[in-house]
Structures are given as C-alpha cells and as structure tokens.
Coordinates of C-alpha atoms and ligand atoms in Angstrom, one line a residue:
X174 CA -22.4 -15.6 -12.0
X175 CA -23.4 -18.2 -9.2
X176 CA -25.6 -16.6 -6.3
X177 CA -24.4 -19.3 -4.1
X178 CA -20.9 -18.5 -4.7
X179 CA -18.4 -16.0 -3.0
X180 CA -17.6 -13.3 -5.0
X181 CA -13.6 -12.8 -5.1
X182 CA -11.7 -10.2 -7.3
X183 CA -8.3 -10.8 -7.6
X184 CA -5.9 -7.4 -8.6
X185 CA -3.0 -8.6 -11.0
X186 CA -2.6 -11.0 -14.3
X187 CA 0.6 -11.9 -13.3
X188 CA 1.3 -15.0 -12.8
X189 CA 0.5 -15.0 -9.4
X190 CA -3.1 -13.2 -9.4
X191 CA -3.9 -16.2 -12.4
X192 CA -2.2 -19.1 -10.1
X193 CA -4.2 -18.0 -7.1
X194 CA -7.3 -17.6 -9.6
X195 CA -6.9 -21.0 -10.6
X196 CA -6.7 -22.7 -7.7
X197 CA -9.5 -20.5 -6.1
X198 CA -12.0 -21.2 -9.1
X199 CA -10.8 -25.3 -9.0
X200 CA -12.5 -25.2 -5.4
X201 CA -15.9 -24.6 -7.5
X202 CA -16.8 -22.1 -4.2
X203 CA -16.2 -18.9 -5.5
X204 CA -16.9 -16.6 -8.3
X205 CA -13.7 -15.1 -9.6
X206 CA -12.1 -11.9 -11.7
X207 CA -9.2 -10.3 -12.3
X208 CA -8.7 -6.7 -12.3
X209 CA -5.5 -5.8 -14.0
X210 CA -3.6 -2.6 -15.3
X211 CA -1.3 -4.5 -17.6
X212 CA -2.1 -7.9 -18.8
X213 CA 0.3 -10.6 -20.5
X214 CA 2.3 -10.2 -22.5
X215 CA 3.0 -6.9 -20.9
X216 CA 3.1 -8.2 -17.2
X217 CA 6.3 -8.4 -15.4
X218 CA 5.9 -12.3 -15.6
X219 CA 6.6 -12.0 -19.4
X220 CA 9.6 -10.5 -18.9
X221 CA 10.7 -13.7 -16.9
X222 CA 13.3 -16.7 -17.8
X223 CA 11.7 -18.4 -16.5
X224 CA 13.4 -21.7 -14.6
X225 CA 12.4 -23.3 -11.3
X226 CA 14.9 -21.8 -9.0
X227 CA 13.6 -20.0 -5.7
X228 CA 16.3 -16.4 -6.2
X229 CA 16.3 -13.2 -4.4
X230 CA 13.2 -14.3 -2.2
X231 CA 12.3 -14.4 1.5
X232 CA 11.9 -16.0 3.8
X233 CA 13.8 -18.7 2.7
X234 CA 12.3 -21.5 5.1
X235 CA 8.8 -20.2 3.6
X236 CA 10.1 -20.1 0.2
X237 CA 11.2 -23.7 0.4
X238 CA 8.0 -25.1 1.3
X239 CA 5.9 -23.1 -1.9
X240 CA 8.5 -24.2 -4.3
X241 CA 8.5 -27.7 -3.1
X242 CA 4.6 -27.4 -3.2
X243 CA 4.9 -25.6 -6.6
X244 CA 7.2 -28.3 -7.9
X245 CA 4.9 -30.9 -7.1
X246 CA 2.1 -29.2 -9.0
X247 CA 3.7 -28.8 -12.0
X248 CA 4.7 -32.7 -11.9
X249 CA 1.2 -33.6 -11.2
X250 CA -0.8 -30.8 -13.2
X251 CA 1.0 -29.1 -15.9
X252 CA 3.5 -31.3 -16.8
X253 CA 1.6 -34.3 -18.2
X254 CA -0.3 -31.9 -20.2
X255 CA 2.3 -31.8 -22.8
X256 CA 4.9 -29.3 -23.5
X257 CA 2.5 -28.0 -26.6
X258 CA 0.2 -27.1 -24.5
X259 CA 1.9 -25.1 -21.6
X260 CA 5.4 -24.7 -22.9
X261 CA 6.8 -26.0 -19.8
X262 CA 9.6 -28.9 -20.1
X263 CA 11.8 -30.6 -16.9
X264 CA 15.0 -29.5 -16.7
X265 CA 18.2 -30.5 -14.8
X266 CA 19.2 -27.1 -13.0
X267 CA 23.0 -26.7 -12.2
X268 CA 24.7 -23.7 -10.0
X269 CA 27.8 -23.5 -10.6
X270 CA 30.5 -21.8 -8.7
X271 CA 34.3 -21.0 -9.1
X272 CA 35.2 -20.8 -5.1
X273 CA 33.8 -23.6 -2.7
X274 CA 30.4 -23.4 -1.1
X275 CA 30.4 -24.3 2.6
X276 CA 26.7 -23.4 2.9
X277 CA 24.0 -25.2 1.4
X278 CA 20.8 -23.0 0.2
X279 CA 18.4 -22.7 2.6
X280 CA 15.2 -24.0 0.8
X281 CA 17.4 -27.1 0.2
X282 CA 16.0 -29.2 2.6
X283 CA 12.7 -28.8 1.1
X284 CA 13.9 -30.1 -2.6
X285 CA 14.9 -33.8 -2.8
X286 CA 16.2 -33.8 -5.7
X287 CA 19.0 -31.3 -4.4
X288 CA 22.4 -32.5 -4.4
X289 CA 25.9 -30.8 -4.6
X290 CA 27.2 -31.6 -8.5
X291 CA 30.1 -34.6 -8.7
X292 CA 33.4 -33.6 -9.7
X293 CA 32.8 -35.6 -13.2
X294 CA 29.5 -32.6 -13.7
X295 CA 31.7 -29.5 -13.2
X296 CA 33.1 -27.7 -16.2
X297 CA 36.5 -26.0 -16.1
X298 CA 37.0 -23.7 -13.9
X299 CA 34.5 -24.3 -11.6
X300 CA 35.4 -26.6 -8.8
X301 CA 31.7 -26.3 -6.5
X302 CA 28.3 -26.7 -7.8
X303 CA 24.4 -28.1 -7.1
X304 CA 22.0 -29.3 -9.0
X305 CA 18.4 -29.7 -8.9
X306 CA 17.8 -33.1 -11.0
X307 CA 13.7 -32.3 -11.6
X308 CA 13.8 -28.9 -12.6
X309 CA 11.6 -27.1 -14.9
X310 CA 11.5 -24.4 -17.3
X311 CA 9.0 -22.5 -19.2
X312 CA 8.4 -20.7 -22.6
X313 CA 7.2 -17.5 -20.4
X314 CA 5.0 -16.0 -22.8
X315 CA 3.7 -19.6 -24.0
X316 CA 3.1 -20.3 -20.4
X317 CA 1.5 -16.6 -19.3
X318 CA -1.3 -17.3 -22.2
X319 CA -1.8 -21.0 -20.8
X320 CA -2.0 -19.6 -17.5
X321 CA -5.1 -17.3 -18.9
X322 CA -6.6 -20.0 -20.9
X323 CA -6.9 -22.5 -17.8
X324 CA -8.2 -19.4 -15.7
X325 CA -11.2 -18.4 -18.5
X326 CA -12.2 -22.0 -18.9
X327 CA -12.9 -22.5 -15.1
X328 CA -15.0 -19.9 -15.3
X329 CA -13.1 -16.4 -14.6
X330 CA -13.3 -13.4 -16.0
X331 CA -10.7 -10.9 -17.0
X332 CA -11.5 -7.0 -16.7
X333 CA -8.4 -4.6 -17.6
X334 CA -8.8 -2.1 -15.7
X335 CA -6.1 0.5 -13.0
X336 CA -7.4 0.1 -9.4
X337 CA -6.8 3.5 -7.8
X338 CA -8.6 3.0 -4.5
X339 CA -7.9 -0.2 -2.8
X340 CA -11.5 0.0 -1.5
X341 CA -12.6 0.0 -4.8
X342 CA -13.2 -3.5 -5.6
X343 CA -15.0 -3.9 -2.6
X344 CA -18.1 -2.4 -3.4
X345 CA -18.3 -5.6 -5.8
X346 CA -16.9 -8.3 -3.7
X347 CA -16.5 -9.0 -0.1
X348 CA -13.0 -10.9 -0.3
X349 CA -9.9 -9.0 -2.6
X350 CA -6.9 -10.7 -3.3
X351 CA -3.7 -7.9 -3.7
X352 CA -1.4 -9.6 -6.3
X353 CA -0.8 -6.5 -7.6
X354 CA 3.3 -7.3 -7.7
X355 CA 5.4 -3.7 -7.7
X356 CA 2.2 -1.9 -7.9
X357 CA 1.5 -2.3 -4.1
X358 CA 4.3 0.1 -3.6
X359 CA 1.2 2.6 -4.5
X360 CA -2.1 0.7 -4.3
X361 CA -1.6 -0.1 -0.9
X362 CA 1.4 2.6 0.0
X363 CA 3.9 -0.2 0.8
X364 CA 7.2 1.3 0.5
X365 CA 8.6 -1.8 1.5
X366 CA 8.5 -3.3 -2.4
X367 CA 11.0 -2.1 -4.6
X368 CA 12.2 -2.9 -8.1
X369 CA 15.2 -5.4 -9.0
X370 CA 15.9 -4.5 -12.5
X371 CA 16.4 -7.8 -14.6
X372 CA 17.6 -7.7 -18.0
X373 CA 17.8 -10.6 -19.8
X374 CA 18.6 -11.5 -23.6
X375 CA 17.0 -14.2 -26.1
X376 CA 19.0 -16.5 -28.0
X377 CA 18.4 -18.9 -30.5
X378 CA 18.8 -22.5 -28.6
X379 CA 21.5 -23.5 -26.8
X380 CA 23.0 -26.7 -25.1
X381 CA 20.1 -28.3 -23.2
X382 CA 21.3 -27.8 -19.4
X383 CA 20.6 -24.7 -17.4
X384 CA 23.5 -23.1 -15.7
X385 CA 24.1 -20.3 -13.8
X386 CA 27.3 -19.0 -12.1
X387 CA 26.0 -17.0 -9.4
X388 CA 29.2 -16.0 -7.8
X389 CA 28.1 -12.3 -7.8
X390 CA 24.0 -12.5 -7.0
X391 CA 24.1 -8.9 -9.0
X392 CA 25.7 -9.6 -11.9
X393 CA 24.4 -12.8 -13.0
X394 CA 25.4 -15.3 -15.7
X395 CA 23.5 -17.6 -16.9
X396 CA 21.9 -20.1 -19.8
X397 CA 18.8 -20.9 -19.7
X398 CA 17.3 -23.3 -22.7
X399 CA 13.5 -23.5 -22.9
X400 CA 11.0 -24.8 -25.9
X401 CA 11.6 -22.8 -29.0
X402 CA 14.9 -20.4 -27.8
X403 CA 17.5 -20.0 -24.7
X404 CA 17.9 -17.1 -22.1
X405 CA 20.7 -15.7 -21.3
X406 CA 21.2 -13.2 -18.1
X407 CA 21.1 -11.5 -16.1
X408 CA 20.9 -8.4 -14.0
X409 CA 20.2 -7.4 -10.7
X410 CA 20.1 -3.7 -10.3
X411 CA 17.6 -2.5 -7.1
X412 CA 15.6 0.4 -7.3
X413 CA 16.2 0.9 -11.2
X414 CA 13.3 2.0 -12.9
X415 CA 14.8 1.7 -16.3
X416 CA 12.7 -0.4 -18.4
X417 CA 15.0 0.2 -21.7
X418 CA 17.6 -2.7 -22.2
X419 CA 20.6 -1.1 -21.6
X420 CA 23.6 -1.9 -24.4
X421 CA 26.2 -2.2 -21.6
X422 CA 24.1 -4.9 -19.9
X423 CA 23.8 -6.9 -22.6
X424 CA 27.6 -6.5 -23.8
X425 CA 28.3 -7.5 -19.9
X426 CA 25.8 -10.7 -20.0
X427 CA 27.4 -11.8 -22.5
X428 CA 30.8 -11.6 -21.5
X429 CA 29.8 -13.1 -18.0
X430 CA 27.9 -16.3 -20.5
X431 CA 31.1 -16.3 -22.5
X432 CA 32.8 -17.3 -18.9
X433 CA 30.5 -20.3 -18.5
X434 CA 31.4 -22.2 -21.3
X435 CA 33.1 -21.4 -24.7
X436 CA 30.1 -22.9 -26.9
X437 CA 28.4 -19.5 -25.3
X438 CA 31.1 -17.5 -27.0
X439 CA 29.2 -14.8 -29.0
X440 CA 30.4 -16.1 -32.2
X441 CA 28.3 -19.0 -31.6
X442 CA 25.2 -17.3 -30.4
X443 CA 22.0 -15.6 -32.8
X444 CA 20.3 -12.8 -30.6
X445 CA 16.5 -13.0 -31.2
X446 CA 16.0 -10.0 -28.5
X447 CA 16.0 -8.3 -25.2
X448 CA 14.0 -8.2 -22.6
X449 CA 13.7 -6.1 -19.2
X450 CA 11.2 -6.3 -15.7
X451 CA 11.3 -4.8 -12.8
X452 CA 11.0 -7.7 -10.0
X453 CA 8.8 -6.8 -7.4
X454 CA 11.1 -7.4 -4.4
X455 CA 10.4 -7.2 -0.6
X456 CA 12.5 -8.2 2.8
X457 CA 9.3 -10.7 2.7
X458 CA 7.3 -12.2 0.1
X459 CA 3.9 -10.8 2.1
X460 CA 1.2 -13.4 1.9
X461 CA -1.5 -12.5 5.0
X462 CA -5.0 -11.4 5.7
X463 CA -5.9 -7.7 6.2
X464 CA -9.5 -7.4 7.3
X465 CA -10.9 -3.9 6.3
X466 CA -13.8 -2.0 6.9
X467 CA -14.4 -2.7 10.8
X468 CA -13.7 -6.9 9.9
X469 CA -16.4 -6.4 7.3
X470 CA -14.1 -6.8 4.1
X471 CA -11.2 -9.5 3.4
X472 CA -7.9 -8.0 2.2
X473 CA -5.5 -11.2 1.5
X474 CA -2.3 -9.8 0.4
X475 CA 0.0 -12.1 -1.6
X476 CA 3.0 -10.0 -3.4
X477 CA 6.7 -9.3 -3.1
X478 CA 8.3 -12.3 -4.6
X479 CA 11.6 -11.2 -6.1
X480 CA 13.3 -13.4 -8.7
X481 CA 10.8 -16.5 -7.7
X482 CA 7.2 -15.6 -8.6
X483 CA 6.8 -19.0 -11.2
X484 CA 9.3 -20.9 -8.7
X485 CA 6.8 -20.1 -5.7
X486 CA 3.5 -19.5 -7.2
X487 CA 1.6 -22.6 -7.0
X488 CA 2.6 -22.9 -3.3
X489 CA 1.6 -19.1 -2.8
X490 CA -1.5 -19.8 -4.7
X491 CA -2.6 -22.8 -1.9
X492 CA -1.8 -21.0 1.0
X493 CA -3.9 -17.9 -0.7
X494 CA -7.0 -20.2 -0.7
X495 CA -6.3 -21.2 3.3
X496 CA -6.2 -17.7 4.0
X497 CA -9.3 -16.8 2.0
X498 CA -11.0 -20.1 3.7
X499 CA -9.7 -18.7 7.4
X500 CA -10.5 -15.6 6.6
X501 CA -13.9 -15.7 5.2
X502 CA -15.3 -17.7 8.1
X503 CA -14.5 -14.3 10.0
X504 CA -16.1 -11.8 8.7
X505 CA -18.7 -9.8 10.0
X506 CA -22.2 -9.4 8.0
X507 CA -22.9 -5.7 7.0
X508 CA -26.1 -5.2 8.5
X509 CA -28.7 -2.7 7.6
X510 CA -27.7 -0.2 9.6
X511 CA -24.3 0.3 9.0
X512 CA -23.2 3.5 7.3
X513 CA -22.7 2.5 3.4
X514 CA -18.8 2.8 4.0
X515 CA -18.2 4.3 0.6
X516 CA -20.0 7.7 1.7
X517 CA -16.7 7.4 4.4
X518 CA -14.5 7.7 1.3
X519 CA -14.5 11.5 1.5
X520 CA -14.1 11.6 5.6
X521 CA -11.7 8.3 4.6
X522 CA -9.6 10.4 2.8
X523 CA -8.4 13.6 5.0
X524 CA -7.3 10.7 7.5
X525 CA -4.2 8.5 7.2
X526 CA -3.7 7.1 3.8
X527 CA -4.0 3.1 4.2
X528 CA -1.8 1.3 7.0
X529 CA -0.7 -2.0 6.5
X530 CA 0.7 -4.2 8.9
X531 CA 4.5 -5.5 8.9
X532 CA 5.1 -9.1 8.7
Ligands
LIG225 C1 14.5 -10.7 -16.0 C2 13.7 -11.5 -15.0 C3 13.9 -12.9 -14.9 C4 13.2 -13.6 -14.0 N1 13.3 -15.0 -14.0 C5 12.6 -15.7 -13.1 C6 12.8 -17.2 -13.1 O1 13.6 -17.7 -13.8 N2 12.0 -17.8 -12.2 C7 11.2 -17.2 -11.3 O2 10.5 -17.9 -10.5 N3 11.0 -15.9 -11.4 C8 11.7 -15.1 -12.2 N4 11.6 -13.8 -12.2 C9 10.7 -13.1 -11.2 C10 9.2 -13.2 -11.6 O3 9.1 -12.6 -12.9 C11 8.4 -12.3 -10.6 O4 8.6 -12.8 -9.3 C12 6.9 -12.5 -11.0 O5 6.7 -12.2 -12.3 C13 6.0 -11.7 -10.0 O6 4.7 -12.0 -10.5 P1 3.5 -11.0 -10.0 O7 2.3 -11.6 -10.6 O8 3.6 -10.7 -8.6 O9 3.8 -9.6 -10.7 P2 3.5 -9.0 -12.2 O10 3.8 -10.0 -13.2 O11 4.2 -7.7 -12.2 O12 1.9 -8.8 -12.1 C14 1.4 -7.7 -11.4 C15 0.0 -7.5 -11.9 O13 -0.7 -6.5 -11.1 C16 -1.2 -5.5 -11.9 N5 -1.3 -4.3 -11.1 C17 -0.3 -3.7 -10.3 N6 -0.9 -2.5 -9.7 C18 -2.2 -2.5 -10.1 C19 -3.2 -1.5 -9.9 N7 -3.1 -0.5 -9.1 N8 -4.4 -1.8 -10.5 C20 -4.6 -2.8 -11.3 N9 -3.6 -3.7 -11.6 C21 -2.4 -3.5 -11.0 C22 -0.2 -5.4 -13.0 O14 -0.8 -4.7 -14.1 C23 0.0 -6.9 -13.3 O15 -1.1 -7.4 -14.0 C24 12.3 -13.0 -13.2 C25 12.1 -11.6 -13.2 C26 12.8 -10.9 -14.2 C27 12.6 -9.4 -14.3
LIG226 C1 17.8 -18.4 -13.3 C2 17.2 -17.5 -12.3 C3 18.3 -17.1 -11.2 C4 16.7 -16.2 -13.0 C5 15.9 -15.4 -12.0 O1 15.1 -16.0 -11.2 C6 15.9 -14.0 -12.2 O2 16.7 -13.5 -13.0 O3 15.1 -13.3 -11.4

C-alpha cells in the first residue's frame, strides 16, 4: 500500500465496480479495493448476454455519450488484446422490427456507425431495422474473470465481504465508490432501484449476426452469438425476484427466436443451459458525488444501469474518476478535534436512516 496514494474502496465486483477500478488504478494516484458480497461468476454481470447495445437505461442523451466512450475503449483497449484473452469479438448488431420505425433511438446520434438496415439486410417479415456495424460482444464469464485479472495486476485487491453500514468503509478510506448495482436498494435505502428479471438461455453456436426483434421491450427475442456458444432471450419482468429459470420463459424465448429466423427453429438448436439476473434498474443510471460526514468523506455513487452495464461501463468508469478528481479536491481534513464520527454511529442510528439526493 502506497502512503502517497489515496486510499479508494470501491463496493461491487460487477462489472462496473472492476471498470471503475481499472480505470482508477491506471491513474497510478490511488490505492484501490473492492468490497463485494458476491463475486463473478455469481454477480449479476455473469448472468449477462452480453452485446454492445445501450437497453432499458436512462437518460438516454447520457447513455449515448458512455457507450460511445465505452465503444471506443474497447476498440482501443480490449480489442486488440485478442479474443483469447478477453473473450470479446466485434459484432454487426441488427434490430429488427416487423412495423416501421419513425423514431430513431436516442443514443443514435452518439454512434456513427448507426444506420437504418437496407431493404437487401431485412429477413422476411420484417420490413424496418438498424444496425450498428462495430458492435461487440462478449463471452460474459470469460470477460468477468479478465475484468478481475486486469484489476489484480494493477495493483487492486479483492476482499469479499457484505457491507452493512454504508459508513463502514470509511473508517478505511476517505473516498467510497457505491457500485453496489440492486444492492443500493438497501445499502444506501434507495427505493428507486428495482429488479428487471432477465432470463436468458445458452445455445450451442448459431449464425454469426446478432439480432433482436424488440417489438415488445418485455418479451424480447433475440440471438446473440459470442466466442464458444450463442444466447438466446430474453425477458423483461420488473420487480421479479425470481432467480429460478422459469420453464414457461424459456418455452416462450424460444418460440419468440423461432419467429426470427427458421434456422432458430428448436429442432436446429442444442441447449447448453439457462441463466437468470435481476438487472439493477433505475429512472436514472445515478452517477454523482455524495459528501458525507460534514464534507469530510466522498460518497461517488455510480449504479442503476438496467440492461446496459457492459454497454455503458467504460464511459461510467471515466466520468467515476472526474467525479472522484472533483470531488476529492473538496474535502475537508478531519482535524484533531473532531468527534471520531464512528462513536455517532449509535446517536447516527435513532436518526433518519441515510438520505440520498434525487438526480
Ligand atoms: C439476462 C440479462 C442480459 C443482459 N444483457 C446485457 C447486454 O447484452 N449488454 C449490457 O450492456 N447489459 C446487459 N445486461 C445488464 C447488465 O448485466 C447489468 O447492467 C450489469 O451487470 C450491472 O452491473 P453492476 O456491476 O452494477 O451490478 P452487479 O453485477 O449486480 O454487481 C453488483 C456488485 O455489488 C455487490 N453488492 C451489492 N450490495 C452489496 C453490499 N451491501 N455489500 C457488498 N457488496 C454488495 C454485489 O455482490 C456485486 O458484486 C443484462 C442483464 C441480464 C439480467
Ligand atoms: C441484446 C440486449 C437487448 C440484451 C440486454 O441488454 C438485456 O437483456 O438486458
């Protein structure tokens, strides 16, 4: 541990605590750990497709920028280091849709590889579509373990461990970073996250295009090939708690896949197995300081990301490190004579439980 360094603990191994780890440790200004309950592959992130596509995540003109930004990092950072090595490959990305599509997605403008699909692309019975032409895909669970490599090997440290308390970790570190996904619902008391139940299913692998009707955003259909298999999905089922796959979701992802394209016909598919997460959704993916403990103590808050925490991450992960920067150059010294705040734990506790501010 580096004196000279700030000490940062990060709550959450998803893959949005490790992003922001990353990039916080690639700064070489801070010492960094992760505090999680659940680490891969039993993180939410495993349970992910997972495909560049910013889904069921807000506010869209944000949520344009960060996957832009995240696409670019991938191109110039993970990408070259080989598909062995990260289990990340490009991948044309194509929405398909059976009735036409005045409106353009709102992150759109933010993509420039976004275009609507030609009339040559669409498959039968489908007369709209777009298509992102420098997409990306990854093996989740090959990418989750990279994801912990790269984060070791710059020097961070991994305890696993529940956080209780949100002022917990600071009696170790001055700055926390909340990544702590659809566990802020209780770390912090934010009733405003809530779970969208995904289900999806694994396949041996298919055609190599990704395609998704998304006529209905809650009963999804769509093909997703990666490295060694294919995803098929999905569901969208809010405030679900179920984390069982459910027979009558799979039976209806299939039928919806069948719709697609014939070759997904379930004679011509091999399940490999089922998975099911609980995306941590919000009317706003919450990225913002919180200063705690009279400005003495750094809360930076970066949760809530829906169906687009790979999609975003990277872009999430660089704004993190402004806010930690901003933040940091704010905070007021404890001096001697403070009160140690943890003996206001008790008196803490017979007051409000912890507020947190809306966006
Ligand atoms: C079926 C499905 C398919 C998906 N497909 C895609 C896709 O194709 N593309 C895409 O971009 N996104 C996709 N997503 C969404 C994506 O998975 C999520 O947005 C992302 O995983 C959220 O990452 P996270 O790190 O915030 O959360 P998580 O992965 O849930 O990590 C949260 C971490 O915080 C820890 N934690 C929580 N509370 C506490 C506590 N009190 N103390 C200590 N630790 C705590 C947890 O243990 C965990 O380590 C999909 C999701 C599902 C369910
Ligand atoms: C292909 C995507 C729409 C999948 C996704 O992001 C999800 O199911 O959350």
């Amino acid at each position: 541990m580096n004196i000279h360094k700030k000490d940062i603990i990060i709550i959450g191994c998803g893959c949005i605590g490790l992003s922001a780890g990353v990039i916080l440790l690639k700064t070489g200004d801070y010492n960094v750990k992760i505090w999680a309950k659940d680490l891969p592959p039993n993180t939410t992130s495993n349970k992910a497709a997972a495909l560049w596509y910013p889904f069921l995540s807000e506010p869209l003109d944000k949520v344009g920028r960060w996957s832009q930004e995240t696409m670019d990092y991938f191109k110039k950072e993970i990408i070259p280091l080989g598909v062995e090595k990260t289990g990340t490959l490009t991948k044309k990305v194509y929405e398909l849709y059976r009735t036409p599509r005045a409106q353009l997605p709102e992150w759109s403008p933010f993509v420039p590889s976004f275009r609507r699909m030609k009339k040559e692309e669409m498959l039968d019975g489908y007369i709209d579509g777009f298509t992102v032409e420098d997409g990306f895909v990854m093996d989740t669970d090959q990418y989750m373990d990279w994801l912990v490599e790269s984060f070791k090997a710059l020097g961070g440290s991994i305890d696993q461990r529940e956080v209780v308390d949100i002022r917990e970790p600071f009696i170790y570190a001055d700055i926390v970073i909340n990544c702590s996904g659809l566990g802020a619902r209780e770390l912090i008391g934010d009733r405003l996250v809530y779970p969208s139940r995904g289900q999806i299913i694994v396949v041996d692998n298919t055609r190599d295009i990704s395609l998704m009707d998304e006529e209905d955003e809650y009963q999804l259909g769509y093909v997703i090939p990666r490295v060694h298999n294919s995803v098929l999905g999905g569901t969208n089922q809010q405030h679900n708690y179920n984390l069982e796959p459910s027979k009558k979701d799979t039976e209806e992802i299939l039928d919806r896949v069948a719709k697609i394209s014939p070759q997904f016909e379930r004679k011509n598919l091999k399940i490999l197995g089922e998975k099911v997460g609980l995306r941590p959704s919000r009317y706003s993916i919450r990225l913002e300081n919180e200063f705690m403990q009279d400005g003495r103590k750094l809360l930076v808050h970066n949760y809530g990301h829906g169906g687009s925490g790979f999609t975003v991450s990277w872009g999430c992960a660089l704004d993190t490190l402004k806010l930690v920067r901003k933040g940091a150059d704010k905070l007021k010294t404890s001096n001697k004579s403070d009160v140690p705040w943890y003996s206001l734990l008790n008196k803490r506790r017979s007051s409000s439980s912890c507020s947190f501010v809306n966006d």
